[in-house]
Amino acid sequence: MGHPQNKKQTLYDKLWEDHLVKSRDDGTALIYIDRHLIHEVTSPQAFEGLRLAGRKPWRTDSVVATPDHNVPSHVEERAGGIEGIVDEVSRIQVKTLNENCEDFGIVEFGINDPGQGIVHVIGPETGATLPGMTVVCGDSHTSTHGALGALAHGIGTSEVEHVMATQCLIQKKMKNMLVRVDGELGPGVTAKDVVLAIIGKIGTAGGTGYAIEFGGSAIRSLSMEGRMTVCNMAIEAGARAGMVAVDDITLEYVKDKPYAPKGEMWELAVANWSRLHSDDGAHFDAVVELKAEEIEPQVSWGTSPEMVVPVSALVPSPADENDATKKAGIERALEYMGLEAGQKITDIELDRVFIGSCTNSRIEDLRAAAAVAKGRKKADNVKQVLVVPGSQAVKAQAEKEGLDKVFIEAGFEWREPSCSMCLAMNADKLGAGEHCASTSNRNFEGRQGYGGRTHLVSPSMAAAAAIAGHFVDVREMQEAA
Amino acid sequence: MRAFTKHKGVAAPMDRANVDTDLIIPKQFLKSIKRSGFGPNLFDELRYLDEGQPGQDHSKRPINPDFPLNHPRYQGASVLLARKNFGCGSSREHAPWALDGHGFRAIIAPSFADIFFNNCFKNGLLPIVLEEEIVDQLFTEMYAEEGYELVVDLEEQVVIKPSGETLAFEVDAFRKHCLLNGLDDIGLTLEDADDIRAYEAKRREQAPWLFDAVK
Ligand code: SF4
């Protein structure tokens, strides 16, 4: 695991080298996996594969499971546990995860367990994911865990089976990209706005083939929650993995987490983690720079996360685009979204608002939304505002701080931890044609419900939109408060 | 895994950039715990005029007549022509399962999203990257000629047009080997089990906190 002193390495180079079991002649490598997170949607076929081949998991203590995608967010439906899940197909899937974990001896935070939550929220929160680890999950937003200084990325179900059976992945090394955001973010501008601005700049395929390291003073000053929001959406820029170097903020966050090392072991781990940053002068194949001061609160207007503009802007026009494929894309997005080119973003009216998902359902996100909602009421034209905490622990903390009451008084609904309307696998969905201000990560056609229209925003922007009934620059409300 | 050697089939279009895996197979179908049966729901929101549900008889649903894959000329197509960044978004392997279930064996595009690209190889589906101008040309020729067929020869790493013209493509040696022979890569990795154990022992010594914390 050591490396020559004179070699300048990026954080990704170090993580890669630390986990290299073997390089093969054909250019592939076997990479060792430290942590494997699983959920109900992408694991059943992998367990079935193991059974058919008569294989056992290589290391059960590396696996942590929880159901999140299909579990109901509704308090009453949720109270019934697995048997209470109304949708039969969802119930079978959650039950199957349960049975598979029992059969194979895997630790699972079950549907109403105090440890349950969205897999990418509970990983860091329990210390199941730590700096320096390789982390995989059959879920593209596994990039989230890179915020801890880990190499984390999504895999398909065949790879879930592969990791389960061998503790390794067959990989080719990616290229290195540095996205540097320097300067100080303005008031009301959050991690979500930063990452949306990055995707707006480099595009949804801009990071394809790269591992992205986020750096610069604006990233360094973000909390761990903020860094997770940024890394979460690396995949929306096409990069399987996003990461941030380990610093005091990381250590402060990780310390005392249930699965984090304690005592002497903690000291040992910290000493090891202190090298988890890119060396000065390390080579990056691509560097992208943004100035923090230039980033405004963002709102996505189209059907791809790169279709995003500052809240003060207008909906773009296909006439301004020269590239034929992009022009067609804009036209199709405008039609799907029911928007006019040149329309003000602040004139878009909302039908529903969703505050949640592995991008923005941590305690800090809920605090930001509550700060805007406090003492205000949702607009009449907004049919529903869902607030879905990312985990049981986040929910408990929010309730301790009285945030649930703030939301309920504002006319928002306080729900149970789940993916919920981020992908609408449970009962929380948009109706056809409805516009939603959403703190999630994908505005694809139909993502939040058949025919639904998603606008990606930060938690405070979502709360502000819920109050105003249309998009509004949250900074105006924050000044008024 | 089913092997892929040489394949000849009718080409069909998915003529838009950034096709995400939600569009390839919508989430309601991901509730299945099986690996098969996703074919009828490939591009569900584009193919049908209503919202599909799992377990439905899809042959009774209203078909979208404007969607090219529903046109008689593309029935039985097995080579998909696509645009940039095909397969972006969710890591769901249900996307290649759905393409495979519908009968596609190869997808040609100027670029693919990483996870999707990788998932295809695990399912005997061959994603082929060709330059954008070449893909443009293939689209033009396909639209002009009904029953436009392409041959995909993995051994030789070429796509052969009806005119006989060949288009070379790159493919990683390991993936090619697995696909040509229909190999299960878990079995291959387990041949290196001793190396994995040796690495693991070393890692346990250097970073003991990574072991046995979760029990
Ligand atoms: S919250 Fe959304 S993006 Fe995150 S894991 Fe769940 S479905 Fe995926």
XYZ file of C-alpha atoms and ligand atoms in Angstrom:
704
model
C 0.000 0.000 0.000
C 3.016 2.308 0.267
C 4.038 4.438 -2.665
C 7.269 6.078 -3.766
C 7.790 9.425 -2.068
C 8.521 11.232 -5.286
C 5.290 10.304 -7.011
C 2.689 13.039 -6.807
C -0.722 11.480 -6.580
C -4.289 12.641 -6.633
C -6.675 11.514 -3.934
C -8.216 9.130 -6.446
C -4.775 7.699 -7.367
C -4.140 6.977 -3.689
C -7.498 5.351 -3.075
C -7.075 3.273 -6.211
C -3.603 2.132 -5.298
C -4.639 1.327 -1.723
C -7.270 -1.090 -3.027
C -5.429 -2.661 -5.905
C -5.410 -6.413 -5.446
C -3.942 -7.156 -8.809
C -3.350 -5.603 -12.212
C -3.997 -7.928 -15.089
C -2.253 -7.985 -18.423
C -5.412 -7.057 -20.258
C -5.483 -3.615 -18.631
C -8.124 -4.422 -16.031
C -7.553 -4.489 -12.303
C -9.077 -6.242 -9.332
C -10.113 -3.648 -6.792
C -10.938 -4.638 -3.228
C -14.228 -3.390 -1.790
C -14.439 -2.416 1.876
C -18.091 -1.559 2.177
C -21.047 -2.901 0.236
C -24.409 -1.241 0.804
C -27.518 -2.932 -0.501
C -31.195 -2.051 -0.854
C -34.293 -3.902 -1.992
C -34.434 -2.877 -5.657
C -31.079 -3.895 -7.107
C -30.173 -6.846 -4.900
C -32.768 -9.638 -5.345
C -31.394 -10.839 -8.675
C -27.863 -10.836 -7.241
C -28.887 -13.065 -4.333
C -30.707 -15.301 -6.767
C -27.509 -15.549 -8.804
C -25.512 -16.517 -5.723
C -28.002 -19.224 -4.872
C -28.072 -20.625 -8.389
C -24.279 -20.860 -8.442
C -24.113 -22.211 -4.894
C -21.938 -19.286 -3.770
C -21.713 -17.547 -0.422
C -20.888 -13.924 0.363
C -17.134 -13.469 0.737
C -17.326 -11.211 3.800
C -20.689 -10.559 5.380
C -19.265 -7.959 7.775
C -18.650 -5.711 4.765
C -22.336 -5.580 3.839
C -25.045 -3.329 5.263
C -28.630 -3.468 4.019
C -31.705 -1.275 4.334
C -34.960 -0.898 2.424
C -35.553 2.639 1.159
C -36.921 2.887 -2.396
C -40.244 1.108 -1.912
C -41.092 1.757 1.702
C -44.133 3.973 2.293
C -43.526 7.482 3.604
C -47.037 7.761 4.938
C -47.089 7.519 8.731
C -50.093 5.187 8.968
C -49.089 2.843 6.168
C -45.590 2.719 7.550
C -46.755 1.790 11.031
C -47.789 -1.636 9.728
C -44.181 -2.599 8.905
C -43.565 -4.831 5.916
C -46.979 -6.466 6.132
C -48.565 -3.025 6.105
C -47.165 -2.085 2.683
C -50.259 -1.770 0.518
C -48.598 -2.276 -2.874
C -48.129 -6.016 -3.146
C -45.185 -5.907 -5.541
C -43.326 -3.465 -3.291
C -44.125 -5.566 -0.244
C -42.654 -8.674 -1.865
C -39.490 -6.788 -2.729
C -38.957 -5.444 0.795
C -39.716 -8.861 2.220
C -37.271 -10.485 -0.179
C -34.473 -8.218 1.064
C -35.335 -9.219 4.589
C -35.271 -12.922 3.788
C -32.057 -12.669 1.809
C -30.307 -10.845 4.654
C -31.456 -13.463 7.116
C -30.421 -16.348 4.876
C -26.975 -14.948 4.152
C -26.282 -13.459 7.594
C -26.217 -9.800 6.547
C -26.922 -6.886 8.908
C -30.090 -5.128 7.833
C -31.730 -2.014 9.200
C -35.285 -3.128 8.589
C -38.251 -1.017 7.600
C -38.931 0.559 11.006
C -35.574 -0.004 12.653
C -34.047 3.119 14.270
C -31.095 2.665 11.874
C -33.238 2.609 8.716
C -33.028 5.299 6.083
C -31.955 6.068 2.561
C -28.857 3.967 2.034
C -26.699 7.007 1.223
C -27.849 8.825 4.322
C -27.316 5.987 6.795
C -23.862 4.993 5.478
C -22.039 8.126 6.661
C -24.401 8.667 9.590
C -23.616 5.300 11.208
C -19.935 5.302 10.312
C -20.556 2.289 8.068
C -18.831 4.366 5.411
C -15.510 5.898 6.414
C -12.648 7.851 4.860
C -10.292 5.785 2.757
C -12.819 3.064 2.008
C -13.989 1.732 -1.295
C -17.777 1.849 -1.134
C -20.170 0.351 -3.642
C -23.925 -0.055 -3.881
C -26.293 -1.032 -6.664
C -27.276 2.587 -6.887
C -25.726 5.388 -8.887
C -25.826 7.910 -6.028
C -23.230 5.920 -4.125
C -20.945 8.766 -5.210
C -22.349 10.537 -2.109
C -19.944 8.691 0.194
C -16.970 10.212 -1.632
C -17.591 13.281 0.538
C -15.792 11.394 3.312
C -12.660 10.965 1.236
C -13.712 7.521 0.041
C -13.784 5.966 -3.406
C -17.481 5.328 -3.828
C -19.536 4.524 -6.869
C -22.658 2.850 -8.145
C -22.653 -0.604 -9.716
C -25.158 -2.756 -11.569
C -26.812 -5.867 -10.178
C -24.321 -8.263 -11.814
C -21.581 -6.381 -10.008
C -23.535 -6.529 -6.743
C -23.344 -10.283 -7.146
C -19.686 -10.094 -8.130
C -18.732 -8.040 -5.052
C -20.814 -10.256 -2.833
C -19.046 -13.370 -4.121
C -15.485 -12.065 -4.463
C -15.185 -8.821 -2.406
C -13.738 -7.299 -5.568
C -14.685 -5.462 -8.698
C -13.047 -5.700 -12.091
C -12.214 -2.117 -12.961
C -10.244 0.078 -15.278
C -8.786 3.150 -13.752
C -10.720 6.308 -14.510
C -9.186 9.642 -15.408
C -8.747 12.407 -12.847
C -10.803 15.588 -12.920
C -10.539 18.435 -10.470
C -13.522 20.720 -10.060
C -12.329 23.684 -8.063
C -14.725 26.192 -6.575
C -12.844 29.075 -5.014
C -14.140 32.051 -3.099
C -16.981 32.550 -0.706
C -20.546 31.541 -1.399
C -23.065 34.333 -1.026
C -25.771 34.148 1.648
C -28.610 31.857 0.604
C -26.383 29.977 -1.853
C -25.959 26.334 -0.875
C -24.072 23.171 -1.813
C -26.988 22.203 -4.062
C -26.626 25.428 -6.040
C -22.903 24.789 -6.349
C -23.345 21.316 -7.795
C -26.173 22.369 -10.105
C -23.969 25.197 -11.378
C -21.148 22.707 -11.963
C -23.430 20.389 -13.940
C -24.807 23.352 -15.873
C -21.246 24.178 -16.816
C -19.778 20.776 -17.715
C -22.976 18.986 -18.806
C -24.403 15.590 -17.898
C -21.653 13.781 -19.790
C -18.868 16.186 -18.778
C -17.520 13.810 -16.151
C -17.953 10.543 -18.077
C -14.849 8.412 -17.646
C -13.550 10.563 -14.783
C -13.416 10.431 -11.033
C -14.088 13.987 -9.900
C -12.393 15.555 -6.926
C -14.176 18.643 -5.661
C -11.805 21.164 -4.172
C -11.178 24.852 -3.651
C -11.975 27.098 -0.724
C -15.746 27.098 -1.279
C -15.862 23.283 -1.131
C -13.531 23.169 1.875
C -15.823 25.503 3.772
C -18.855 23.273 3.218
C -20.127 21.068 6.039
C -20.078 17.296 5.519
C -23.770 17.428 4.650
C -23.001 19.992 1.966
C -20.108 17.951 0.605
C -22.391 14.912 0.418
C -24.897 16.928 -1.601
C -22.149 17.876 -4.042
C -20.686 14.360 -4.367
C -24.174 12.874 -4.613
C -24.692 14.629 -7.920
C -21.285 13.793 -9.439
C -23.129 11.046 -11.302
C -25.458 13.687 -12.765
C -22.327 15.127 -14.360
C -21.541 11.650 -15.725
C -18.831 10.791 -13.163
C -19.348 7.533 -11.283
C -17.298 8.821 -8.372
C -17.012 12.239 -6.737
C -14.831 12.936 -3.724
C -13.529 15.536 -1.301
C -10.217 15.370 0.571
C -10.197 14.501 4.259
C -9.759 17.458 6.628
C -10.748 18.451 10.156
C -14.382 18.847 9.141
C -14.360 15.211 7.972
C -12.753 13.927 11.150
C -15.078 15.956 13.350
C -18.036 14.418 11.519
C -16.813 10.826 11.618
C -15.704 10.799 15.251
C -18.047 8.917 17.577
C -20.227 7.521 14.821
C -21.431 4.067 15.934
C -19.299 2.038 13.500
C -16.326 4.427 13.508
C -13.133 3.209 15.178
C -12.691 4.173 18.835
C -9.781 4.850 21.192
C -6.404 3.693 19.926
C -7.941 2.401 16.749
C -9.284 5.908 16.092
C -5.788 7.382 16.423
C -4.454 4.766 14.042
C -7.196 5.484 11.545
C -6.731 9.258 11.739
C -3.017 8.877 11.092
C -3.832 6.790 8.041
C -6.489 9.207 6.782
C -4.229 12.252 7.005
C -2.765 11.377 3.606
C -6.144 11.311 1.892
C -5.774 14.427 -0.211
C -4.192 15.163 -3.577
C -0.495 15.986 -3.397
C 0.551 19.478 -4.444
C 1.294 19.341 -8.136
C -0.524 16.036 -8.721
C -1.671 15.660 -12.300
C -5.314 16.042 -13.249
C -6.434 15.165 -16.766
C -9.028 17.932 -16.621
C -9.557 20.946 -14.395
C -12.764 22.950 -14.171
C -12.937 26.162 -12.189
C -15.873 28.106 -10.835
C -15.986 31.272 -8.797
C -18.174 30.931 -5.723
C -19.242 34.586 -5.868
C -20.779 34.057 -9.303
C -23.053 31.219 -8.211
C -26.692 32.160 -7.616
C -29.513 29.957 -6.370
C -30.255 27.557 -9.235
C -33.440 26.138 -10.736
C -33.569 23.413 -13.382
C -36.078 24.130 -16.136
C -35.700 21.044 -18.378
C -35.521 17.264 -18.338
C -31.818 16.811 -17.726
C -29.859 18.161 -14.742
C -27.674 20.204 -17.097
C -30.761 22.199 -18.086
C -30.363 24.556 -15.187
C -30.194 28.341 -14.781
C -29.962 30.903 -11.980
C -33.327 31.826 -10.467
C -33.000 35.345 -11.919
C -32.721 33.981 -15.465
C -35.180 33.210 -18.234
C -36.087 29.832 -19.690
C -33.626 29.383 -22.579
C -34.587 29.439 -26.223
C -33.701 26.754 -28.777
C -33.030 29.613 -31.205
C -29.889 30.476 -29.236
C -28.439 26.973 -29.648
C -26.338 26.064 -32.680
C -25.796 22.359 -32.043
C -28.665 20.472 -33.755
C -28.944 17.658 -31.201
C -28.977 20.142 -28.320
C -31.512 22.349 -30.068
C -33.835 19.353 -30.511
C -33.263 18.489 -26.856
C -34.284 21.965 -25.714
C -37.390 21.915 -27.892
C -38.457 18.538 -26.560
C -37.772 19.579 -22.971
C -39.782 22.794 -23.325
C -42.691 20.819 -24.682
C -42.526 18.165 -21.974
C -42.178 20.796 -19.248
C -44.969 22.976 -20.666
C -42.726 26.039 -20.664
C -42.155 28.885 -23.114
C -38.716 30.022 -24.195
C -37.949 33.395 -22.619
C -40.378 32.915 -19.734
C -39.179 34.069 -16.323
C -38.166 31.250 -13.987
C -39.952 33.103 -11.173
C -43.208 32.885 -13.150
C -43.280 29.078 -13.019
C -46.085 28.039 -10.673
C -45.784 24.926 -8.553
C -48.310 22.167 -7.852
C -46.213 20.201 -5.406
C -42.986 20.556 -3.494
C -40.708 17.719 -2.405
C -38.060 18.163 0.266
C -36.095 14.950 0.662
C -33.910 12.374 -1.202
C -30.308 11.304 -0.687
C -29.251 14.690 -2.078
C -31.008 16.860 0.494
C -32.682 15.054 3.373
C -30.054 15.434 6.073
C -30.569 17.471 9.204
C -28.897 20.555 7.812
C -31.190 20.467 4.765
C -34.263 20.251 6.946
C -33.006 23.112 9.105
C -32.514 25.256 6.017
C -36.020 24.512 4.770
C -37.537 25.082 8.210
C -35.778 28.433 8.562
C -37.667 29.634 5.481
C -40.976 27.970 6.392
C -41.037 29.219 9.973
C -44.040 31.436 10.646
C -45.186 31.244 7.034
C -47.835 29.220 5.191
C -47.701 27.308 1.954
C -49.428 28.984 -0.991
C -52.950 27.839 -1.835
C -52.068 26.770 -5.356
C -49.522 24.295 -3.993
C -51.436 21.047 -3.416
C -48.859 19.288 -1.335
C -45.499 19.870 0.282
C -43.777 16.671 1.352
C -40.918 16.756 3.823
C -39.277 13.335 3.983
C -36.301 12.954 6.315
C -33.474 10.794 4.960
C -33.264 8.473 7.936
C -34.832 7.562 11.242
C -31.941 9.355 12.948
C -32.526 12.542 10.961
C -36.216 12.306 11.741
C -35.577 11.929 15.462
C -33.129 14.836 15.500
C -35.510 17.078 13.541
C -38.330 16.277 15.934
C -36.085 17.042 18.866
C -35.442 20.462 17.361
C -39.138 20.986 16.672
C -38.661 21.211 12.916
C -41.580 18.856 12.303
C -43.880 21.373 14.009
C -42.546 24.240 11.932
C -43.329 22.269 8.782
C -46.752 21.156 9.910
C -47.702 24.703 10.914
C -46.659 25.882 7.471
C -49.025 23.329 5.938
C -46.272 20.899 4.908
C -46.544 17.140 5.487
C -44.016 15.393 7.745
C -43.288 11.869 6.527
C -41.306 8.713 7.249
C -37.741 8.110 5.948
C -37.714 6.815 2.361
C -36.794 7.745 -1.193
C -40.395 8.795 -1.645
C -41.093 11.241 -4.450
C -37.480 11.282 -5.589
C -38.376 8.390 -7.862
C -41.992 7.722 -7.036
C -41.756 3.993 -6.407
C -43.950 4.341 -3.368
C -47.288 6.169 -3.326
C -45.756 9.673 -3.474
C -45.959 10.861 -7.054
C -46.640 13.801 -9.292
C -49.727 13.807 -11.476
C -49.305 14.318 -15.219
C -48.426 17.901 -16.038
C -47.778 18.917 -12.443
C -44.783 21.110 -11.668
C -42.723 20.223 -8.641
C -39.937 22.079 -6.864
C -37.812 19.173 -5.731
C -34.613 18.866 -3.708
C -33.818 15.548 -5.412
C -31.254 14.953 -8.127
C -33.016 13.973 -11.335
C -35.501 15.858 -13.462
C -35.847 13.140 -16.107
C -39.176 12.668 -17.873
C -41.527 10.741 -15.630
C -38.993 10.426 -12.826
C -41.341 11.733 -10.115
C -44.489 10.341 -11.679
C -45.895 9.758 -15.139
C -45.941 13.070 -17.012
C -44.646 14.929 -13.943
C -42.456 18.026 -14.302
C -39.515 18.294 -11.922
C -37.477 21.391 -11.103
C -34.341 20.735 -9.080
C -33.567 23.246 -6.332
C -31.989 23.538 -2.892
C -34.030 22.909 0.285
C -34.364 26.605 1.091
C -35.398 27.393 -2.497
C -37.963 24.572 -2.334
C -39.428 25.903 0.902
C -39.514 29.433 -0.537
C -41.332 28.155 -3.641
C -43.842 26.344 -1.438
C -44.592 29.601 0.387
C -44.751 31.795 -2.714
C -46.509 29.271 -4.965
C -43.945 29.938 -7.681
C -40.158 30.098 -7.827
C -38.682 32.991 -5.946
C -35.151 33.998 -5.043
C -34.935 32.733 -1.480
C -32.532 35.560 -0.642
C -35.413 38.042 -0.863
C -37.297 36.076 1.793
C -34.251 35.685 3.954
C -33.674 39.451 3.871
C -37.297 40.093 4.726
C -37.181 37.729 7.680
C -23.858 -15.514 -19.838
C -24.883 -15.798 -23.484
C -21.966 -15.388 -25.856
C -21.803 -12.681 -28.508
C -19.778 -13.444 -31.598
C -21.266 -12.187 -34.822
C -24.732 -10.782 -35.230
C -26.785 -9.574 -38.180
C -29.945 -7.595 -37.618
C -32.246 -4.768 -38.619
C -31.309 -1.389 -37.173
C -33.828 0.811 -35.354
C -33.559 4.382 -34.073
C -33.620 5.961 -30.646
C -32.998 9.382 -32.015
C -32.309 11.637 -29.055
C -29.323 12.514 -26.888
C -29.033 11.786 -23.151
C -31.502 8.899 -23.054
C -31.595 8.061 -19.357
C -32.275 4.675 -17.809
C -35.547 5.973 -16.326
C -36.691 6.407 -19.927
C -35.360 2.980 -20.914
C -37.293 1.284 -18.119
C -39.496 3.305 -15.722
C -39.229 2.676 -11.991
C -42.540 0.891 -11.424
C -41.114 -2.118 -13.269
C -38.085 -2.244 -10.974
C -40.217 -3.774 -8.267
C -39.773 -7.159 -9.870
C -37.388 -9.536 -8.157
C -36.690 -11.327 -11.438
C -34.112 -10.743 -14.136
C -36.441 -11.263 -17.073
C -39.788 -10.030 -18.336
C -38.784 -6.381 -18.869
C -38.941 -6.445 -22.701
C -42.564 -5.287 -23.057
C -41.757 -2.243 -20.911
C -38.699 -1.042 -22.765
C -39.188 2.724 -23.327
C -42.623 2.289 -21.759
C -43.516 5.982 -21.543
C -42.715 6.501 -25.211
C -44.107 3.255 -26.550
C -47.560 3.394 -25.043
C -50.052 6.195 -24.605
C -50.970 5.286 -21.036
C -49.077 4.727 -17.830
C -47.958 1.121 -17.548
C -48.120 -0.979 -14.423
C -46.262 -4.155 -13.572
C -48.224 -7.340 -14.108
C -50.497 -5.795 -16.735
C -51.272 -7.406 -20.100
C -49.217 -4.957 -22.149
C -50.543 -6.226 -25.477
C -53.889 -4.601 -24.636
C -52.459 -1.127 -24.022
C -52.800 1.794 -26.473
C -49.690 2.018 -28.639
C -48.074 5.356 -29.480
C -48.124 5.353 -33.302
C -45.491 8.097 -33.456
C -42.819 6.113 -31.672
C -40.453 4.621 -34.276
C -39.967 1.279 -32.533
C -43.714 0.733 -33.001
C -43.476 1.147 -36.781
C -43.809 -2.087 -38.761
C -40.487 -1.467 -40.505
C -38.585 -1.758 -37.243
C -40.291 -4.875 -35.916
C -37.774 -7.505 -34.996
C -34.936 -4.965 -34.989
C -31.932 -6.061 -32.971
C -29.392 -3.281 -33.438
C -30.258 0.023 -31.779
C -28.874 3.266 -33.156
C -28.662 5.902 -30.484
C -27.211 9.303 -29.719
C -24.743 10.782 -27.239
C -24.609 9.782 -23.562
C -27.013 6.862 -23.969
C -27.955 5.174 -20.677
C -27.196 8.045 -18.311
C -28.704 8.287 -14.829
C -29.669 5.386 -12.629
C -27.448 2.300 -12.387
C -30.431 -0.041 -12.846
C -29.363 -3.167 -14.713
C -33.013 -3.502 -15.610
C -32.152 -1.188 -18.532
C -29.975 -3.713 -20.382
C -32.390 -6.459 -19.280
C -35.233 -4.574 -20.972
C -33.238 -3.931 -24.151
C -32.245 -7.574 -24.246
C -35.785 -8.688 -23.507
C -37.031 -6.697 -26.462
C -34.519 -8.440 -28.695
C -31.678 -5.928 -28.997
C -28.202 -7.455 -29.179
C -26.084 -4.388 -29.933
C -26.366 -0.618 -29.435
C -24.412 1.861 -31.484
C -23.919 5.411 -30.185
C -21.297 8.179 -30.125
C -20.998 7.756 -26.330
C -22.506 5.890 -23.399
C -22.793 6.570 -19.695
C -20.224 4.524 -17.741
C -22.412 2.351 -15.524
C -24.845 1.456 -18.287
C -21.973 0.638 -20.638
C -20.523 -1.716 -18.085
C -23.889 -3.321 -17.313
C -24.426 -4.184 -20.991
C -21.350 -6.403 -21.137
C -22.581 -8.376 -18.140
C -25.671 -9.330 -20.113
C -24.373 -10.331 -23.502
C -25.379 -6.974 -24.980
C -22.712 -5.169 -26.991
C -22.486 -1.363 -26.770
C -20.449 0.057 -29.651
C -18.963 3.532 -29.708
C -18.549 5.067 -33.151
C -17.730 8.643 -34.043
C -20.605 11.050 -34.112
C -20.415 11.704 -37.871
C -20.415 7.968 -38.549
C -23.452 7.440 -36.332
C -25.139 10.366 -38.122
C -24.464 8.661 -41.424
C -25.893 5.367 -40.152
C -29.064 7.162 -39.033
C -29.417 8.759 -42.475
C -28.933 5.471 -44.302
C -31.269 3.607 -41.958
C -34.055 6.158 -42.429
C -33.589 5.989 -46.199
C -33.761 2.235 -46.516
C -36.430 0.024 -45.039
C -35.007 -3.194 -43.589
C -31.549 -1.619 -43.220
C -29.392 -4.348 -41.718
C -26.071 -4.191 -39.962
C -23.624 -6.961 -39.178
C -21.731 -6.695 -35.916
C -18.619 -8.842 -35.803
C -17.073 -8.775 -32.337
C -14.125 -11.016 -33.181
C -13.047 -8.657 -35.966
C -14.312 -5.563 -34.118
C -16.219 -4.220 -37.095
C -19.721 -3.137 -38.002
C -20.480 -4.036 -41.607
C -22.920 -1.874 -43.553
C -25.215 -3.294 -46.275
C -22.836 -1.734 -48.823
C -20.051 -3.929 -47.437
C -18.256 -0.948 -45.913
C -16.720 -1.800 -42.552
C -16.562 0.431 -39.512
C -13.959 -0.511 -36.927
C -14.671 -0.129 -33.225
C -12.683 -0.436 -30.023
C -13.446 -2.900 -27.285
C -11.577 -3.678 -24.160
C -9.716 -7.004 -24.376
C -11.150 -8.480 -21.174
C -14.723 -7.604 -22.010
C -14.305 -8.956 -25.522
C -12.935 -12.211 -24.196
C -15.835 -12.640 -21.750
C -18.443 -11.766 -24.345
C -17.033 -13.967 -27.109
C -16.927 -16.930 -24.763
C -20.009 -16.151 -22.706
C -17.904 -16.253 -19.539
C -19.145 -15.604 -16.036
C -16.652 -13.110 -14.638
C -17.276 -14.173 -11.028
C -15.773 -17.540 -11.846
C -12.780 -15.801 -13.435
C -12.241 -13.541 -10.435
C -12.424 -16.497 -8.071
C -9.453 -17.984 -9.875
C -7.558 -15.163 -8.169
C -8.945 -15.994 -4.736
C -5.462 -16.457 -3.288
C -4.456 -12.954 -4.341
C -7.618 -11.567 -2.806
C -6.954 -13.372 0.458
C -3.363 -12.165 0.545
C -4.438 -8.584 -0.027
C -7.124 -8.922 2.608
C -4.692 -10.217 5.218
C -2.369 -7.279 4.592
C -5.205 -4.807 4.747
C -6.521 -6.282 7.955
C -3.131 -5.619 9.471
C -2.796 -2.071 8.197
C -6.387 -0.945 8.623
C -8.009 -3.226 11.192
C -10.914 -0.839 11.771
C -12.274 -1.835 8.353
C -13.030 -5.338 9.562
C -15.672 -6.793 11.831
C -17.173 -3.429 12.834
C -20.579 -4.381 11.434
C -21.930 -7.605 12.853
S -33.365 9.172 -2.763
Fe -33.637 9.047 -4.949
S -31.653 9.142 -5.849
Fe -31.389 8.700 -3.683
S -31.240 6.485 -3.541
Fe -33.383 7.024 -3.287
S -34.244 6.951 -5.321
Fe -32.045 6.978 -5.564
